Structures are given as structure tokens and as C-alpha cells.
mmCIF file of C-alpha atoms in Angstrom:
data_model
loop_
_atom_site.group_PDB
_atom_site.id
_atom_site.type_symbol
_atom_site.label_atom_id
_atom_site.label_comp_id
_atom_site.label_asym_id
_atom_site.label_seq_id
_atom_site.Cartn_x
_atom_site.Cartn_y
_atom_site.Cartn_z
ATOM 1 C CA MET A 1 84.603 91.326 91.194
ATOM 2 C CA ALA A 2 85.533 87.699 91.693
ATOM 3 C CA GLY A 3 89.066 87.090 90.516
ATOM 4 C CA ARG A 4 89.948 90.801 90.390
ATOM 5 C CA LYS A 5 91.609 92.831 93.058
ATOM 6 C CA LYS A 6 89.753 95.904 94.225
ATOM 7 C CA ARG A 7 91.649 99.144 93.783
ATOM 8 C CA SER A 8 91.153 100.176 97.398
ATOM 9 C CA ALA A 9 90.172 98.520 100.648
ATOM 10 C CA ASP A 10 86.668 99.000 101.995
ATOM 11 C CA ARG A 11 85.880 99.701 105.654
ATOM 12 C CA GLU A 12 85.345 96.059 106.545
ATOM 13 C CA GLU A 13 88.684 95.035 105.057
ATOM 14 C CA ILE A 14 90.481 97.800 106.950
ATOM 15 C CA LEU A 15 88.792 96.837 110.230
ATOM 16 C CA GLU A 16 89.687 93.182 109.650
ATOM 17 C CA PHE A 17 93.312 94.127 108.944
ATOM 18 C CA LEU A 18 93.636 96.315 112.053
ATOM 19 C CA THR A 19 92.006 93.604 114.169
ATOM 20 C CA ALA A 20 94.425 90.994 112.801
ATOM 21 C CA VAL A 21 97.402 93.261 113.565
ATOM 22 C CA MET A 22 96.125 93.951 117.095
ATOM 23 C CA ARG A 23 95.746 90.213 117.799
ATOM 24 C CA ASN A 24 99.024 89.087 116.200
ATOM 25 C CA GLU A 25 101.326 88.269 119.101
ATOM 26 C CA GLU A 26 104.302 87.926 116.737
ATOM 27 C CA LEU A 27 104.287 91.674 116.038
ATOM 28 C CA SER A 28 105.775 94.320 118.294
ATOM 29 C CA ASP A 29 103.669 95.744 121.111
ATOM 30 C CA LYS A 30 104.072 99.161 119.496
ATOM 31 C CA ASP A 31 102.461 97.986 116.242
ATOM 32 C CA ARG A 32 99.688 96.144 118.094
ATOM 33 C CA MET A 33 98.903 99.173 120.270
ATOM 34 C CA SER A 34 98.840 101.450 117.237
ATOM 35 C CA ALA A 35 96.271 99.187 115.582
ATOM 36 C CA ALA A 36 94.235 99.045 118.811
ATOM 37 C CA PHE A 37 94.189 102.850 119.107
ATOM 38 C CA LYS A 38 93.122 103.222 115.476
ATOM 39 C CA LEU A 39 90.304 100.731 116.016
ATOM 40 C CA GLY A 40 89.247 102.516 119.199
ATOM 41 C CA ARG A 41 89.230 105.869 117.438
ATOM 42 C CA TYR A 42 87.116 104.443 114.624
ATOM 43 C CA LEU A 43 84.679 102.902 117.112
ATOM 44 C CA GLY A 44 84.443 106.127 119.151
ATOM 45 C CA LEU A 45 86.057 104.672 122.254
ATOM 46 C CA GLU A 46 88.742 107.365 122.671
ATOM 47 C CA THR A 47 87.111 109.199 125.555
ATOM 48 C CA GLY A 48 86.147 106.007 127.355
ATOM 49 C CA SER A 49 82.608 107.234 127.926
ATOM 50 C CA ALA A 50 79.477 108.116 126.036
ATOM 51 C CA ASP A 51 76.400 110.188 126.665
ATOM 52 C CA GLU A 52 73.258 108.487 127.903
ATOM 53 C CA ASP A 53 72.014 107.993 124.348
ATOM 54 C CA GLY A 54 75.182 106.034 123.491
ATOM 55 C CA SER A 55 76.773 108.669 121.286
ATOM 56 C CA PRO A 56 80.407 109.553 121.982
ATOM 57 C CA ARG A 57 81.173 112.703 123.944
ATOM 58 C CA VAL A 58 83.152 115.509 122.395
ATOM 59 C CA LEU A 59 86.448 116.137 124.166
ATOM 60 C CA ILE A 60 88.211 119.446 123.565
ATOM 61 C CA TYR A 61 91.934 119.201 124.169
ATOM 62 C CA ASP A 62 93.417 122.548 125.179
ATOM 63 C CA GLY A 63 97.065 121.488 125.240
ATOM 64 C CA ASN A 64 97.412 121.886 129.032
ATOM 65 C CA GLN A 65 96.548 118.323 129.960
ATOM 66 C CA THR A 66 98.853 115.319 129.734
ATOM 67 C CA ASP A 67 97.634 112.443 127.571
ATOM 68 C CA GLN A 68 97.518 109.186 129.510
ATOM 69 C CA LEU A 69 96.332 105.683 128.772
#
């Protein structure tokens, strides 16, 4: 597809874009944090821990806890 634009971005292009946004110090902290959270969610880092086999743990949110960074 040299010379033609793809109709939609593939995973690698999206990850590269979010990484560039996260690292761009000229953007607002809000935008950079949003990109970082989206990358973390994609990479399975939301819970901050994984089972012994390396797979992410399932966290069930019941609405009674307060979300914190």
C-alpha cells in the first residue's frame, strides 16, 4: 500500500500514537494521562498486578470502592 493511505489505523499505529501523546511534554497533563491510561488498559496494567503465570487478574468493581491512582 505504498503511496496510499490506509482506511483505518492498525494496532501498532494506535500504540505509537498513544505513546507519542503520552511522551509529548507540550500537551496538557490531562491529555498525556489519558493516553497513558489507555496504553495501560491495553497492556493489562490496570490492576497493577498479575497472577503467577503473568496473566492479568480480573477485578470486579462493585461501586462501593473509590478509584485511586
